[in-house]
Short mmCIF file of C-alpha atoms and ligand atoms in Angstrom, two decimals:
data_model
loop_
_atom_site.label_atom_id
_atom_site.label_comp_id
_atom_site.label_asym_id
_atom_site.label_seq_id
_atom_site.Cartn_x
_atom_site.Cartn_y
_atom_site.Cartn_z
CA MET A 1 -29.65 -41.75 -10.03
CA ARG A 2 -28.41 -42.81 -6.38
CA ASN A 3 -25.71 -40.71 -5.67
CA LEU A 4 -26.80 -36.69 -4.93
CA PHE A 5 -23.98 -35.57 -5.85
CA ALA A 6 -23.75 -37.20 -9.33
CA ARG A 7 -26.46 -35.62 -10.03
CA ILE A 8 -26.25 -32.26 -8.97
CA PHE A 9 -23.03 -32.28 -11.03
CA LEU A 10 -24.21 -33.97 -14.02
CA SER A 11 -27.24 -31.23 -14.05
CA PHE A 12 -24.50 -28.32 -13.30
CA TRP A 13 -22.08 -29.77 -16.48
CA LEU A 14 -25.52 -29.74 -18.52
CA ILE A 15 -26.39 -26.81 -17.65
CA ILE A 16 -23.41 -24.93 -18.93
CA LEU A 17 -22.95 -27.73 -21.65
CA ILE A 18 -26.56 -26.95 -23.16
CA THR A 19 -25.55 -22.95 -22.53
CA ILE A 20 -21.95 -23.39 -24.14
CA ILE A 21 -23.47 -25.24 -27.72
CA VAL A 22 -26.36 -23.18 -27.94
CA ALA A 23 -23.88 -20.11 -28.23
CA GLY A 24 -21.32 -21.91 -29.99
CA ILE A 25 -24.55 -22.92 -32.61
CA SER A 26 -25.89 -19.15 -32.82
CA GLY A 27 -22.27 -17.53 -33.19
CA TYR A 28 -22.08 -20.13 -36.30
CA TYR A 29 -25.31 -19.28 -37.96
CA TYR A 30 -24.01 -15.41 -37.25
CA SER A 31 -20.84 -15.94 -38.87
CA ASN A 32 -22.28 -17.63 -42.19
CA ARG A 33 -24.81 -14.48 -42.53
CA ILE A 34 -22.38 -11.94 -42.34
CA ASP A 35 -20.45 -14.55 -45.06
CA GLU A 36 -23.43 -14.86 -47.07
CA HIS A 37 -23.53 -10.88 -47.20
CA ILE A 38 -20.13 -10.66 -47.66
CA THR A 39 -20.46 -12.92 -50.80
CA ASN A 40 -23.73 -11.61 -52.13
CA PHE A 41 -22.51 -8.28 -51.29
CA GLU A 42 -21.18 -6.14 -55.16
CA VAL A 43 -19.24 -2.77 -54.25
CA SER A 44 -19.70 -1.52 -57.41
CA ASP A 45 -23.50 -1.98 -57.37
CA THR A 46 -23.85 -0.54 -53.74
CA VAL A 47 -20.94 2.67 -55.54
CA ILE A 48 -23.44 3.64 -58.55
CA GLU A 49 -26.49 3.77 -56.26
CA ALA A 50 -24.72 6.29 -53.92
CA GLY A 51 -23.42 8.33 -56.81
CA VAL A 52 -26.98 8.64 -58.28
CA ILE A 53 -28.43 9.02 -54.72
CA LEU A 54 -26.14 11.76 -54.26
CA GLU A 55 -26.59 13.37 -57.25
CA ASN A 56 -30.84 13.29 -57.42
CA GLN A 57 -31.03 14.00 -53.40
CA GLY A 58 -28.28 15.82 -52.06
CA LEU A 59 -26.20 15.32 -49.23
CA SER A 60 -28.68 14.62 -46.83
CA GLY A 61 -30.12 12.01 -49.13
CA LEU A 62 -27.18 10.38 -49.15
CA ARG A 63 -27.44 10.37 -45.60
CA SER A 64 -30.93 8.59 -45.03
CA TRP A 65 -29.69 6.55 -47.83
CA LEU A 66 -26.16 5.19 -46.26
CA GLY A 67 -28.97 5.13 -43.01
CA ARG A 68 -30.78 2.45 -44.23
CA THR A 69 -28.30 0.38 -46.48
CA GLN A 70 -25.97 0.13 -42.91
CA SER A 71 -28.76 -1.24 -41.35
CA ALA A 72 -29.48 -4.40 -43.73
CA THR A 73 -26.19 -5.35 -44.02
CA PRO A 74 -23.19 -5.96 -41.58
CA ILE A 75 -20.58 -4.63 -44.02
CA ARG A 76 -19.74 -1.16 -42.73
CA ILE A 77 -19.27 0.94 -45.40
CA PHE A 78 -18.59 4.37 -44.05
CA ILE A 79 -18.70 7.35 -46.67
CA ILE A 80 -16.19 10.53 -45.77
CA ASP A 81 -16.22 14.09 -46.59
CA ARG A 82 -13.24 16.36 -47.29
CA GLY A 83 -12.97 16.98 -44.51
CA GLY A 84 -12.20 12.99 -43.00
CA ARG A 85 -15.39 12.79 -40.97
CA ASP A 86 -17.81 10.35 -42.04
CA ILE A 87 -21.05 11.63 -43.08
CA LEU A 88 -23.01 9.69 -40.34
CA GLY A 89 -21.26 11.10 -37.66
CA ARG A 90 -19.31 8.14 -36.86
CA GLN A 91 -15.28 6.79 -35.14
CA LEU A 92 -13.80 5.00 -38.00
CA PRO A 93 -11.88 2.47 -37.27
CA GLN A 94 -8.08 3.77 -35.76
CA ASP A 95 -6.21 2.51 -39.23
CA ILE A 96 -8.74 3.57 -41.23
CA ASP A 97 -8.91 7.36 -40.04
CA ARG A 98 -5.33 7.49 -39.89
CA TRP A 99 -4.43 6.81 -42.93
CA ILE A 100 -7.26 8.45 -44.96
CA LYS A 101 -6.90 11.82 -43.10
CA ARG A 102 -3.09 11.71 -44.79
CA PHE A 103 -4.72 10.77 -48.26
CA ILE A 104 -7.73 13.43 -47.95
CA SER A 105 -5.70 15.93 -46.93
CA PHE A 106 -3.37 15.86 -50.07
CA PRO A 107 -4.92 18.02 -52.79
CA PRO A 108 -6.55 16.21 -55.58
CA PRO A 109 -4.27 15.35 -59.05
CA ARG A 110 -3.31 17.71 -60.71
CA MET A 111 -3.16 17.22 -64.29
CA ASP A 112 0.06 18.24 -66.03
CA ARG A 113 0.35 19.40 -69.48
CA ARG A 114 1.23 15.98 -70.35
CA ASN A 115 -2.18 14.45 -69.18
CA ARG A 116 0.26 13.05 -66.29
CA ILE A 117 -0.62 12.32 -62.79
CA ALA A 118 1.71 14.99 -60.59
CA ARG A 119 4.56 14.05 -59.67
CA GLN A 120 4.66 15.03 -56.18
CA ARG A 121 5.85 13.00 -53.65
CA ASN A 122 3.06 11.79 -51.23
CA LEU A 123 0.68 10.95 -54.41
CA MET A 124 -0.53 7.62 -55.16
CA PRO A 125 -0.81 6.58 -58.92
CA ALA A 126 -4.46 5.61 -58.72
CA ARG A 127 -6.55 6.53 -55.43
CA PRO A 128 -8.10 2.82 -54.51
CA LEU A 129 -10.37 4.47 -53.74
CA THR A 130 -14.09 5.06 -55.02
CA GLN A 131 -14.40 8.99 -54.91
CA LEU A 132 -18.22 10.44 -54.94
CA VAL A 133 -19.22 13.45 -56.75
CA GLY A 134 -21.74 15.91 -55.27
CA PRO A 135 -23.51 18.46 -57.46
CA ASP A 136 -21.71 21.23 -55.78
CA ASN A 137 -18.78 19.24 -57.18
CA GLN A 138 -17.68 17.85 -53.11
CA ILE A 139 -16.06 15.14 -53.27
CA TYR A 140 -17.34 11.54 -51.01
CA THR A 141 -14.48 9.08 -50.30
CA MET A 142 -16.35 5.70 -49.88
CA ILE A 143 -14.84 2.96 -48.08
CA VAL A 144 -16.84 -0.76 -47.68
CA LEU A 145 -15.61 -2.90 -45.28
CA PRO A 146 -16.58 -6.62 -44.41
CA GLU A 147 -16.68 -7.07 -40.48
CA PRO A 148 -13.38 -7.81 -39.90
CA PRO A 149 -12.83 -12.00 -39.78
CA THR A 150 -10.15 -11.83 -36.73
CA TYR A 151 -12.65 -14.45 -34.61
CA GLU A 152 -14.04 -15.96 -36.96
CA TRP A 153 -10.57 -16.09 -37.59
CA MET A 154 -9.64 -17.41 -33.99
CA LEU A 155 -12.39 -20.12 -34.23
CA LYS A 156 -11.03 -21.43 -36.47
CA GLN A 157 -7.63 -21.85 -35.73
CA SER A 158 -8.34 -23.34 -32.18
CA ARG A 159 -11.71 -24.76 -32.68
CA SER A 160 -10.27 -28.04 -30.28
CA LEU A 161 -8.38 -26.06 -28.44
CA ILE A 162 -11.77 -24.09 -27.01
CA ILE A 163 -13.44 -27.32 -27.13
CA LEU A 164 -11.58 -28.71 -24.55
CA LEU A 165 -10.69 -25.57 -22.21
CA THR A 166 -14.60 -25.63 -22.61
CA LEU A 167 -14.86 -28.78 -21.21
CA LEU A 168 -11.88 -28.28 -18.80
CA VAL A 169 -13.46 -25.32 -17.17
CA SER A 170 -17.21 -26.64 -17.53
CA ILE A 171 -16.30 -30.04 -15.22
CA SER A 172 -14.70 -28.00 -13.17
CA ILE A 173 -17.12 -25.81 -12.00
CA SER A 174 -19.92 -28.12 -11.92
CA TYR A 175 -17.64 -30.42 -9.93
CA LEU A 176 -16.74 -27.24 -7.57
CA LEU A 177 -20.46 -26.55 -7.23
CA SER A 178 -21.77 -29.83 -6.14
CA ARG A 179 -19.04 -30.23 -3.91
CA ALA A 180 -20.75 -27.27 -2.09
CA ILE A 181 -23.69 -28.54 -1.38
CA ILE A 182 -22.79 -31.77 -1.19
CA GLN A 183 -20.05 -31.77 1.72
CA PRO A 184 -22.17 -30.48 4.63
CA VAL A 185 -24.59 -33.31 3.54
CA ARG A 186 -22.06 -35.46 3.76
CA GLN A 187 -21.25 -34.83 7.96
CA PHE A 188 -24.61 -34.28 8.63
CA ARG A 189 -24.84 -38.01 7.72
CA LYS A 190 -22.25 -38.78 9.74
CA ALA A 191 -23.31 -36.90 12.59
CA THR A 192 -26.86 -38.84 12.46
CA ILE A 193 -25.11 -42.37 12.55
CA ALA A 194 -23.21 -41.15 14.88
CA ILE A 195 -25.69 -40.19 16.89
CA SER A 196 -27.80 -43.42 15.97
CA GLN A 197 -25.04 -45.07 17.26
CA GLY A 198 -25.82 -43.68 20.72
CA ASP A 199 -23.00 -41.46 20.29
CA LEU A 200 -25.14 -37.94 21.16
CA ASP A 201 -21.49 -35.70 21.83
CA SER A 202 -20.95 -35.95 18.00
CA HIS A 203 -21.20 -31.94 17.24
CA LEU A 204 -21.38 -30.29 14.54
CA GLY A 205 -20.92 -26.74 16.14
CA ASP A 206 -17.47 -26.22 15.65
CA THR A 207 -17.59 -27.35 12.11
CA ILE A 208 -20.28 -26.23 10.14
CA GLY A 209 -22.32 -25.72 12.61
CA LYS A 210 -20.52 -21.88 12.42
CA ARG A 211 -22.04 -21.08 9.53
CA GLN A 212 -24.87 -18.05 9.43
CA ASP A 213 -26.16 -19.64 6.46
CA GLU A 214 -29.54 -22.40 6.00
CA ILE A 215 -27.17 -24.59 6.85
CA GLY A 216 -25.61 -23.33 9.92
CA LYS A 217 -28.89 -23.02 11.93
CA LEU A 218 -29.50 -26.97 10.55
CA ALA A 219 -26.64 -28.76 12.38
CA ARG A 220 -27.25 -26.09 15.74
CA ASP A 221 -30.59 -27.68 15.32
CA LEU A 222 -29.24 -30.84 15.07
CA ASP A 223 -26.47 -30.52 17.79
CA GLU A 224 -29.89 -29.37 19.69
CA MET A 225 -31.48 -32.56 19.40
CA ALA A 226 -29.40 -34.36 20.13
CA LYS A 227 -28.47 -32.86 23.72
CA LYS A 228 -32.20 -32.36 23.85
CA ILE A 229 -32.47 -37.04 23.09
CA GLN A 230 -28.83 -37.57 25.68
CA GLU A 231 -30.66 -35.23 28.59
CA ALA A 232 -33.74 -37.55 28.05
CA SER A 233 -32.13 -41.09 28.14
CA ASP A 234 -29.80 -39.30 31.27
CA GLN A 235 -33.60 -38.89 33.10
CA GLN A 236 -34.79 -42.18 31.52
CA ILE A 237 -31.57 -44.51 33.07
CA GLU A 238 -32.12 -41.58 36.72
CA LEU A 239 -35.55 -42.98 36.89
CA SER A 240 -34.90 -46.27 36.53
CA ARG A 241 -32.36 -46.47 38.97
CA ASN A 242 -34.18 -44.65 41.43
CA ILE A 243 -36.99 -47.00 41.63
CA SER A 244 -34.94 -50.05 41.17
CA HIS A 245 -33.26 -48.58 44.41
CA GLU A 246 -36.60 -48.16 46.04
CA LEU A 247 -38.12 -52.08 45.09
CA ARG A 248 -34.78 -52.57 46.86
CA SER A 249 -35.65 -51.74 50.62
CA PRO A 250 -39.27 -53.50 51.26
CA LEU A 251 -38.10 -56.55 49.66
CA ALA A 252 -35.20 -57.00 51.53
CA ARG A 253 -37.59 -56.66 54.20
CA MET A 254 -39.65 -58.36 53.14
CA ARG A 255 -37.60 -61.33 53.14
CA VAL A 256 -36.52 -60.56 56.94
CA ALA A 257 -40.06 -61.18 57.24
CA LEU A 258 -40.36 -64.13 55.27
CA GLU A 259 -37.28 -66.15 57.27
CA LEU A 260 -39.14 -64.83 60.91
CA ALA A 261 -42.13 -66.90 58.74
CA GLN A 262 -40.07 -69.67 58.07
CA ARG A 263 -39.12 -70.25 61.22
CA LYS A 264 -42.39 -69.60 62.79
CA THR A 265 -43.91 -71.95 61.14
CA GLY A 266 -41.38 -74.84 59.44
CA GLU A 267 -40.55 -75.16 55.06
CA THR A 268 -44.35 -75.00 52.97
CA TYR A 269 -44.64 -75.23 49.62
CA GLU A 270 -46.22 -71.18 49.79
CA LEU A 271 -43.09 -69.68 51.71
CA SER A 272 -40.80 -71.67 49.84
CA ARG A 273 -42.36 -69.70 46.19
CA ILE A 274 -42.14 -66.83 47.99
CA GLU A 275 -38.68 -67.23 48.67
CA SER A 276 -37.54 -68.17 44.78
CA GLU A 277 -39.90 -65.50 43.69
CA SER A 278 -38.50 -62.72 45.59
CA LYS A 279 -34.97 -64.37 44.68
CA LYS A 280 -35.92 -63.64 41.05
CA LEU A 281 -37.40 -60.17 41.59
CA ASP A 282 -34.20 -59.30 43.61
CA LYS A 283 -32.08 -60.27 40.74
CA LEU A 284 -33.77 -58.02 38.22
CA ILE A 285 -33.74 -55.36 40.35
CA GLY A 286 -30.03 -55.75 40.27
CA GLN A 287 -29.41 -56.13 36.82
CA ILE A 288 -31.34 -53.12 35.88
CA LEU A 289 -29.09 -51.21 38.10
CA SER A 290 -26.35 -52.67 37.13
CA TYR A 291 -27.42 -52.02 33.56
CA SER A 292 -28.42 -48.44 34.49
CA LYS A 293 -25.12 -48.17 36.42
CA LEU A 294 -23.40 -49.46 32.88
CA LYS A 295 -25.40 -46.39 31.14
CA GLY A 296 -23.76 -43.84 32.64
CA GLU A 297 -20.25 -42.67 34.00
CA ILE A 298 -18.83 -45.58 35.41
CA GLU A 299 -16.77 -44.41 38.45
CA GLU A 300 -13.80 -46.74 39.77
CA ASN A 301 -10.64 -47.04 37.82
CA LYS A 302 -9.72 -49.34 34.94
CA LYS A 303 -7.45 -52.03 35.65
CA LYS A 304 -4.85 -54.47 34.39
CA ILE A 305 -6.69 -57.75 34.00
CA ASP A 306 -5.45 -60.67 33.69
CA LEU A 307 -7.69 -62.50 30.95
CA ALA A 308 -6.89 -65.92 30.75
CA ALA A 309 -6.94 -66.41 34.99
CA LEU A 310 -10.03 -64.32 35.12
CA VAL A 311 -11.72 -66.38 31.99
CA HIS A 312 -10.56 -69.80 33.62
CA GLU A 313 -12.44 -68.83 37.15
CA ILE A 314 -15.71 -67.99 35.68
CA VAL A 315 -15.72 -71.48 33.29
CA ASP A 316 -14.97 -73.11 37.14
CA ASN A 317 -17.33 -71.91 38.85
CA VAL A 318 -19.77 -72.21 35.79
CA ASN A 319 -19.02 -75.56 36.03
CA PHE A 320 -19.38 -75.57 39.60
CA GLU A 321 -22.91 -75.01 39.78
CA CYS A 322 -23.82 -77.09 36.35
CA LYS A 323 -22.30 -80.21 38.65
CA SER A 324 -23.80 -78.96 41.62
CA THR A 325 -27.31 -78.17 40.26
CA GLY A 326 -26.70 -81.42 37.49
CA ILE A 327 -27.74 -79.41 34.58
CA ASP A 328 -27.83 -82.30 31.61
CA ASP A 329 -24.46 -82.41 31.97
CA VAL A 330 -23.68 -79.97 30.14
CA GLU A 331 -19.37 -79.32 30.55
CA VAL A 332 -17.68 -76.33 30.13
CA ILE A 333 -14.21 -76.23 28.06
CA PHE A 334 -12.03 -73.87 28.30
CA GLN A 335 -9.38 -73.52 25.66
CA LYS A 336 -6.42 -70.94 26.17
CA ASN A 337 -4.87 -69.97 23.00
CA ALA A 338 -3.43 -66.70 24.12
CA GLN A 339 -2.02 -65.43 27.98
CA PRO A 340 -3.41 -61.70 26.83
CA VAL A 341 -3.59 -58.62 29.03
CA ILE A 342 -6.01 -56.39 28.58
CA ASN A 343 -7.36 -52.91 30.78
CA GLY A 344 -10.51 -52.19 31.78
CA PHE A 345 -13.26 -52.54 34.34
CA THR A 346 -13.68 -56.21 36.59
CA PHE A 347 -16.23 -56.47 37.64
CA ALA A 348 -17.98 -55.30 33.49
CA ILE A 349 -16.28 -58.30 31.99
CA THR A 350 -16.66 -60.50 34.53
CA GLY A 351 -20.91 -60.19 34.71
CA ALA A 352 -20.36 -60.25 30.39
CA ILE A 353 -18.43 -62.94 30.11
CA GLU A 354 -20.11 -65.29 32.87
CA ASN A 355 -23.56 -63.45 31.54
CA ILE A 356 -22.92 -65.71 27.78
CA ILE A 357 -21.01 -68.87 29.30
CA ARG A 358 -24.67 -69.13 31.64
CA ASN A 359 -26.83 -68.32 28.36
CA ALA A 360 -24.25 -71.23 26.54
CA VAL A 361 -25.70 -73.19 29.32
CA HIS A 362 -28.74 -72.92 29.74
CA HIS A 363 -29.39 -73.75 25.93
CA SER A 364 -27.25 -76.29 25.36
CA PRO A 365 -28.80 -80.38 25.01
CA LYS A 366 -27.88 -82.94 27.11
CA LYS A 367 -24.67 -83.92 27.41
CA SER A 368 -22.84 -81.34 25.20
CA VAL A 369 -19.71 -78.79 25.66
CA VAL A 370 -19.63 -75.29 25.52
CA ARG A 371 -16.47 -74.15 24.60
CA VAL A 372 -14.78 -71.02 25.06
CA THR A 373 -11.59 -69.62 23.98
CA LEU A 374 -9.02 -67.76 23.97
CA ASP A 375 -7.08 -65.15 20.94
CA ALA A 376 -5.05 -62.45 21.03
CA ASP A 377 -3.27 -60.50 18.06
CA LYS A 378 -0.96 -57.52 18.54
CA GLN A 379 -3.85 -54.92 19.32
CA SER A 380 -7.31 -57.32 20.37
CA THR A 381 -8.16 -60.21 21.92
CA ILE A 382 -10.74 -62.27 21.27
CA ILE A 383 -13.02 -64.71 23.51
CA LYS A 384 -15.43 -67.15 21.47
CA VAL A 385 -18.47 -68.67 23.59
CA GLN A 386 -20.05 -72.00 21.24
CA ASP A 387 -22.86 -74.14 22.17
CA GLN A 388 -24.47 -76.96 20.73
CA GLY A 389 -28.27 -76.04 21.11
CA LYS A 390 -30.30 -74.82 18.31
CA GLY A 391 -28.57 -71.47 17.37
CA ILE A 392 -31.24 -67.88 16.92
CA ASN A 393 -32.89 -67.08 14.19
CA LYS A 394 -31.00 -65.01 11.56
CA GLY A 395 -33.98 -61.88 11.55
CA GLU A 396 -33.26 -61.85 15.67
CA MET A 397 -29.09 -61.84 16.10
CA GLU A 398 -29.04 -57.91 16.25
CA LYS A 399 -32.32 -57.99 18.32
CA ILE A 400 -30.98 -60.62 21.36
CA PHE A 401 -28.99 -57.25 22.57
CA TYR A 402 -31.96 -55.31 23.04
CA PRO A 403 -32.70 -54.85 27.13
CA PHE A 404 -36.07 -56.98 28.25
CA TYR A 405 -35.62 -58.57 24.06
CA ARG A 406 -36.29 -62.57 24.51
CA THR A 407 -36.91 -65.13 21.38
CA SER A 408 -39.60 -66.06 20.28
CA ASP A 409 -38.53 -69.92 21.51
CA ALA A 410 -36.98 -68.39 25.03
CA LYS A 411 -40.66 -67.03 25.36
CA ASN A 412 -42.51 -70.76 23.82
CA ASP A 413 -40.24 -73.15 26.75
CA LYS A 414 -41.17 -72.40 30.50
CA ASN A 415 -38.14 -73.77 30.82
CA LYS A 416 -36.63 -70.66 29.83
CA LYS A 417 -37.05 -68.19 32.34
CA GLY A 418 -34.83 -65.32 31.77
CA SER A 419 -35.36 -61.27 32.03
CA GLY A 420 -33.91 -60.20 28.41
CA LEU A 421 -31.33 -58.22 30.04
CA GLY A 422 -28.31 -60.26 30.69
CA LEU A 423 -26.98 -59.64 26.66
CA ALA A 424 -27.89 -55.48 26.68
CA ILE A 425 -26.10 -55.32 29.65
CA ALA A 426 -22.82 -57.62 28.03
CA LYS A 427 -23.04 -55.11 25.14
CA LEU A 428 -22.29 -51.79 27.78
CA ALA A 429 -20.05 -53.45 29.29
CA ILE A 430 -18.22 -54.64 26.31
CA LYS A 431 -18.61 -51.13 25.23
CA LYS A 432 -17.67 -49.71 27.93
CA ASN A 433 -14.56 -51.13 27.79
CA SER A 434 -14.07 -50.08 24.08
CA GLY A 435 -15.33 -53.59 22.53
CA ASN A 436 -17.67 -55.38 20.47
CA ILE A 437 -19.49 -57.67 20.82
CA GLU A 438 -21.53 -59.71 18.29
CA ALA A 439 -23.06 -63.17 17.69
CA TYR A 440 -23.43 -65.79 14.51
CA ASN A 441 -25.50 -69.35 14.06
CA LEU A 442 -22.34 -72.26 14.12
CA ASP A 443 -22.78 -74.29 10.54
CA GLU A 444 -22.65 -77.06 12.73
CA GLY A 445 -25.27 -75.85 14.45
CA GLY A 446 -25.27 -73.97 17.82
CA LEU A 447 -24.58 -70.25 18.61
CA CYS A 448 -21.01 -68.30 18.73
CA ILE A 449 -20.57 -65.60 20.76
CA GLN A 450 -17.87 -63.80 19.97
CA ILE A 451 -16.39 -60.80 21.67
CA SER A 452 -13.17 -58.69 20.72
CA LEU A 453 -11.09 -56.16 23.09
CA PRO A 454 -8.37 -54.08 22.47
CA LEU A 455 -4.97 -54.48 24.48
CA ALA A 456 -3.10 -53.08 27.10
N1 ADP B 1 -26.51 -69.40 23.07
C1 ADP B 1 -27.82 -69.04 23.40
N2 ADP B 1 -28.79 -70.30 22.49
C2 ADP B 1 -29.48 -69.72 21.94
N3 ADP B 1 -30.52 -68.77 22.39
C3 ADP B 1 -29.61 -67.92 23.53
C4 ADP B 1 -28.68 -68.09 23.36
N4 ADP B 1 -28.60 -67.00 24.53
C5 ADP B 1 -28.89 -66.04 24.28
N5 ADP B 1 -30.10 -66.89 23.74
C6 ADP B 1 -31.40 -65.87 23.35
O1 ADP B 1 -31.26 -64.71 23.85
C7 ADP B 1 -31.91 -63.80 24.41
C8 ADP B 1 -31.88 -62.92 24.95
O2 ADP B 1 -30.58 -63.29 25.96
P1 ADP B 1 -30.73 -62.10 27.51
O3 ADP B 1 -30.14 -60.95 27.32
O4 ADP B 1 -29.89 -62.78 28.41
O5 ADP B 1 -31.83 -62.79 28.17
P2 ADP B 1 -32.04 -64.28 29.01
O6 ADP B 1 -32.09 -62.64 30.71
O7 ADP B 1 -33.69 -63.82 29.23
O8 ADP B 1 -31.83 -64.86 28.88
C9 ADP B 1 -32.97 -64.55 25.19
O9 ADP B 1 -34.03 -64.74 24.86
C10 ADP B 1 -32.50 -65.88 25.21
O10 ADP B 1 -33.26 -67.04 24.94
MG1 MG B 2 -29.24 -64.44 29.67
#
């Protein structure tokens, strides 16, 4: 069974159910045995036996006989002396006690002349009780009481009700118990999912972390772990930011020196190679800086952005670039189906869209089009960038958003040079604007990158 809740719930319930069934069965056998005893019990035999014992062995003999007989049967046998007390000194059932006292306290029946029973008010015509007469003429009254049948009778009366109640109670107990165990587990799962998605602020300390037991300790440990991860990640970003900054100054000085050299000696192959490589280096450092900037807190404020105008401008720029550099006659077409306004960081959104459109152009075959569409519904706007290239292997679809990840196709193609940072930056930028970005292959071929952003 995969579900922990169901497993715990069923085990508890099973245990409770088995206990109830075992108790029920043993109760049933016990009551059956009592029944058996009652049916097999011959009152007259017992009375005769008691009479013989009393006659031969006296009261003490009767006492030990009663003790032995009593321990062998569930049927209760009382032998009561004239004082109304049991000869074994046991407490009589209350109603019997009251009744017998009234009965015995009365003098024994005297026969009148005509051998009739004396007509005294409280005397009953015949005593419904067995009496034994001892050797000293002492009279003992013997009372045989079967086990009170009330429980059995009750059980028979309400058997289905009891089964129903048992089921209800056992189900509720099992459910509550399982829930008490599972609920913190679910909270932990929610927290770990949040942590794995980069939300390191998710705190359990305010909820189950307040508990004093092991679960509370575990929750506090998890919070502590998230804090440590956050610190490590902050340090890493800080480090890459510092390195990039430190690299920028010598690079700038190198480019000044390069310009001077070019002026002195004129353009040579080696110098122009140094120039293009230093430009790439500068771009890479710029990308690392943008990435670390987006990873941290953004200091500027969000602004209202007319997305249609922004996309239009980007498309125009890329088209101009394509024409001037002659990239295989690729054309970017912008289809505006809405005029959405969003609240966001302009530099982040511009960078992301520009990057995605450039990627599409770079991965497009000759004389093809890149289609950019802008749509909106009540809550959000959707930008799609579709190309007619080869698309991406399914297994790499998620990974293209990882920093420095380049697809195997790109790595094998000498013309496709890149750092693998572009889409990682784009994803961070869109996330900073509370949006979402995803990639999928189109049925007709090519890749579609889809961005959704909440409207202002
Ligand atoms: N439109 C596309 N079609 C096919 N592959 C793409 C497309 N866009 C991006 N990729 C691949 O995804 C990977 C990551 O892209 P990106 O982060 O922009 O890195 P790069 O700096 O190499 O362009 C790259 O290896 C690139 O080849
Ligand atoms: Mg790119």
